Tab-separated table of N, CA and C in Angstrom:
chain	number	residue	atom	x	y	z
A	139	MET	N	100.474	106.275	115.739
A	139	MET	CA	99.492	105.672	114.861
A	139	MET	C	99.969	105.877	113.428
A	140	THR	N	100.015	104.816	112.656
A	140	THR	CA	100.465	104.872	111.275
A	140	THR	C	99.328	104.447	110.364
A	141	PHE	N	99.148	105.201	109.281
A	141	PHE	CA	98.084	104.912	108.343
A	141	PHE	C	98.553	104.055	107.178
A	142	LEU	N	99.840	103.732	107.151
A	142	LEU	CA	100.389	102.920	106.082
A	142	LEU	C	100.826	101.587	106.660
A	143	ILE	N	100.769	100.542	105.867
A	143	ILE	CA	101.229	99.232	106.305
A	143	ILE	C	102.676	99.102	105.826
A	144	PRO	N	103.650	99.056	106.757
A	144	PRO	CA	105.068	99.141	106.379
A	144	PRO	C	105.564	98.070	105.415
A	145	ASP	N	105.058	96.869	105.460
A	145	ASP	CA	105.606	95.805	104.625
A	145	ASP	C	104.813	95.532	103.355
A	146	ARG	N	103.806	96.300	103.092
A	146	ARG	CA	103.017	96.119	101.871
A	146	ARG	C	103.751	96.778	100.697
A	147	PRO	N	103.825	96.108	99.548
A	147	PRO	CA	104.484	96.718	98.390
A	147	PRO	C	103.804	98.021	97.993
A	148	PRO	N	104.572	99.003	97.547
A	148	PRO	CA	103.986	100.284	97.175
A	148	PRO	C	103.000	100.154	96.021
A	149	GLN	N	101.754	100.452	96.279
A	149	GLN	CA	100.719	100.507	95.256
A	149	GLN	C	99.828	101.703	95.553
A	150	LEU	N	100.443	102.752	96.072
A	150	LEU	CA	99.703	103.931	96.487
A	150	LEU	C	99.476	104.872	95.313
A	151	LYS	N	98.411	105.625	95.388
A	151	LYS	CA	98.136	106.643	94.386
A	151	LYS	C	98.968	107.877	94.704
A	152	PRO	N	99.302	108.699	93.696
A	152	PRO	CA	100.048	109.927	93.955
A	152	PRO	C	99.309	110.794	94.961
A	153	GLY	N	100.058	111.427	95.830
A	153	GLY	CA	99.443	112.320	96.799
A	153	GLY	C	100.270	112.467	98.054
A	154	ASP	N	99.616	112.967	99.100
A	154	ASP	CA	100.228	113.248	100.397
A	154	ASP	C	99.764	112.188	101.384
A	155	TYR	N	100.705	111.448	101.955
A	155	TYR	CA	100.384	110.419	102.940
A	155	TYR	C	100.900	110.859	104.295
A	156	VAL	N	100.093	110.665	105.327
A	156	VAL	CA	100.401	111.188	106.655
A	156	VAL	C	100.486	110.056	107.661
A	157	THR	N	101.467	110.165	108.542
A	157	THR	CA	101.575	109.259	109.672
A	157	THR	C	101.707	110.116	110.935
A	158	LEU	N	101.076	109.696	112.003
A	158	LEU	CA	101.099	110.423	113.275
A	158	LEU	C	101.804	109.595	114.331
A	159	ARG	N	102.554	110.264	115.194
A	159	ARG	CA	103.202	109.620	116.322
A	159	ARG	C	102.915	110.430	117.574
A	160	SER	N	102.972	109.771	118.712
A	160	SER	CA	102.589	110.421	119.971
A	160	SER	C	103.617	111.421	120.471
A	161	ALA	N	104.855	111.342	119.993
A	161	ALA	CA	105.899	112.266	120.443
A	161	ALA	C	106.839	112.591	119.291
A	162	ASP	N	107.431	113.780	119.349
A	162	ASP	CA	108.380	114.222	118.336
A	162	ASP	C	109.787	113.926	118.849
A	163	THR	N	110.311	112.753	118.496
A	163	THR	CA	111.663	112.364	118.891
A	163	THR	C	112.445	111.979	117.643
A	164	GLU	N	113.780	111.913	117.767
A	164	GLU	CA	114.607	111.510	116.630
A	164	GLU	C	114.243	110.107	116.152
A	165	ALA	N	113.997	109.208	117.105
A	165	ALA	CA	113.650	107.827	116.745
A	165	ALA	C	112.330	107.772	115.988
A	166	GLU	N	111.340	108.534	116.427
A	166	GLU	CA	110.037	108.549	115.740
A	166	GLU	C	110.170	109.162	114.355
A	167	ARG	N	110.964	110.220	114.223
A	167	ARG	CA	111.173	110.834	112.908
A	167	ARG	C	111.829	109.840	111.952
A	168	ALA	N	112.854	109.147	112.435
A	168	ALA	CA	113.549	108.165	111.592
A	168	ALA	C	112.604	107.046	111.174
A	169	ASP	N	111.776	106.569	112.108
A	169	ASP	CA	110.836	105.498	111.797
A	169	ASP	C	109.785	105.964	110.797
A	170	CYS	N	109.273	107.168	110.977
A	170	CYS	CA	108.282	107.719	110.041
A	170	CYS	C	108.878	107.829	108.642
A	171	GLU	N	110.083	108.384	108.572
A	171	GLU	CA	110.713	108.560	107.260
A	171	GLU	C	110.952	107.210	106.587
A	172	GLU	N	111.447	106.241	107.333
A	172	GLU	CA	111.687	104.912	106.774
A	172	GLU	C	110.384	104.283	106.274
A	173	THR	N	109.324	104.396	107.062
A	173	THR	CA	108.023	103.827	106.683
A	173	THR	C	107.490	104.474	105.414
A	174	LEU	N	107.537	105.798	105.356
A	174	LEU	CA	107.005	106.513	104.190
A	174	LEU	C	107.841	106.236	102.937
A	175	ARG	N	109.145	106.213	103.085
A	175	ARG	CA	110.006	105.942	101.920
A	175	ARG	C	109.833	104.507	101.434
A	176	ARG	N	109.630	103.570	102.340
A	176	ARG	CA	109.390	102.177	101.957
A	176	ARG	C	108.103	102.066	101.140
A	177	GLN	N	107.164	102.953	101.384
A	177	GLN	CA	105.907	102.959	100.644
A	177	GLN	C	106.041	103.643	99.286
A	178	GLY	N	107.209	104.258	99.030
A	178	GLY	CA	107.439	104.882	97.733
A	178	GLY	C	107.466	106.390	97.751
A	179	CYS	N	107.302	106.999	98.914
A	179	CYS	CA	107.334	108.460	99.000
A	179	CYS	C	108.737	108.961	98.689
A	180	LYS	N	108.818	110.017	97.894
A	180	LYS	CA	110.105	110.566	97.478
A	180	LYS	C	110.599	111.664	98.407
A	181	SER	N	109.701	112.309	99.133
A	181	SER	CA	110.112	113.333	100.086
A	181	SER	C	109.225	113.242	101.320
A	182	VAL	N	109.776	113.709	102.441
A	182	VAL	CA	109.075	113.643	103.717
A	182	VAL	C	109.221	114.991	104.408
A	183	ARG	N	108.138	115.466	104.982
A	183	ARG	CA	108.132	116.731	105.730
A	183	ARG	C	107.544	116.461	107.109
A	184	PHE	N	108.172	117.020	108.153
A	184	PHE	CA	107.714	116.813	109.519
A	184	PHE	C	107.065	118.078	110.060
A	185	GLU	N	106.067	117.870	110.915
A	185	GLU	CA	105.364	118.980	111.554
A	185	GLU	C	105.052	118.569	112.994
A	186	GLN	N	105.395	119.441	113.944
A	186	GLN	CA	105.039	119.163	115.329
A	186	GLN	C	103.706	119.836	115.607
A	187	LEU	N	102.741	119.051	116.075
A	187	LEU	CA	101.412	119.566	116.374
A	187	LEU	C	101.420	120.271	117.734
A	188	PRO	N	100.477	121.174	117.979
A	188	PRO	CA	100.447	121.920	119.238
A	188	PRO	C	100.428	121.039	120.493
A	189	ASP	N	99.890	119.836	120.387
A	189	ASP	CA	99.830	118.952	121.561
A	189	ASP	C	101.086	118.091	121.712
A	190	GLY	N	102.132	118.329	120.890
A	190	GLY	CA	103.397	117.620	121.006
A	190	GLY	C	103.529	116.402	120.113
A	191	ARG	N	102.443	115.997	119.447
A	191	ARG	CA	102.528	114.848	118.538
A	191	ARG	C	103.312	115.223	117.285
A	192	LEU	N	103.828	114.197	116.619
A	192	LEU	CA	104.569	114.372	115.376
A	192	LEU	C	103.682	113.962	114.208
A	193	GLN	N	103.646	114.802	113.202
A	193	GLN	CA	102.916	114.490	111.973
A	193	GLN	C	103.941	114.509	110.842
A	194	ALA	N	104.046	113.397	110.123
A	194	ALA	CA	104.973	113.304	108.999
A	194	ALA	C	104.175	113.170	107.714
A	195	HIS	N	104.525	113.995	106.733
A	195	HIS	CA	103.872	113.970	105.425
A	195	HIS	C	104.847	113.386	104.420
A	196	GLY	N	104.420	112.341	103.720
A	196	GLY	CA	105.217	111.753	102.655
A	196	GLY	C	104.531	112.032	101.336
A	197	TYR	N	105.316	112.421	100.344
A	197	TYR	CA	104.757	112.787	99.055
A	197	TYR	C	105.150	111.791	97.983
A	198	LEU	N	104.141	111.301	97.302
A	198	LEU	CA	104.322	110.340	96.231
A	198	LEU	C	103.870	111.023	94.931
A	199	ALA	N	104.815	111.305	94.063
A	199	ALA	CA	104.516	112.008	92.816
A	199	ALA	C	103.994	111.040	91.776
A	200	GLN	N	103.204	111.582	90.879
A	200	GLN	CA	102.685	110.774	89.773
A	200	GLN	C	103.815	110.475	88.811
A	201	LEU	N	103.911	109.232	88.373
A	201	LEU	CA	104.982	108.835	87.443
A	201	LEU	C	104.615	109.162	86.027
């Protein structure tokens, strides 16, 4: 499940944006990072949840 729309131009407010995936795999990590960076996030951090899902945090700094 992704909370960002991948093809929308970046018009996000500064902050922490999160995307969730059902499994922690290399492909899901790459897709999450690509999606978050396309939205303008400058850094991405991954976290595996206790139930095995992947949570990716993208950070968009104030300009």
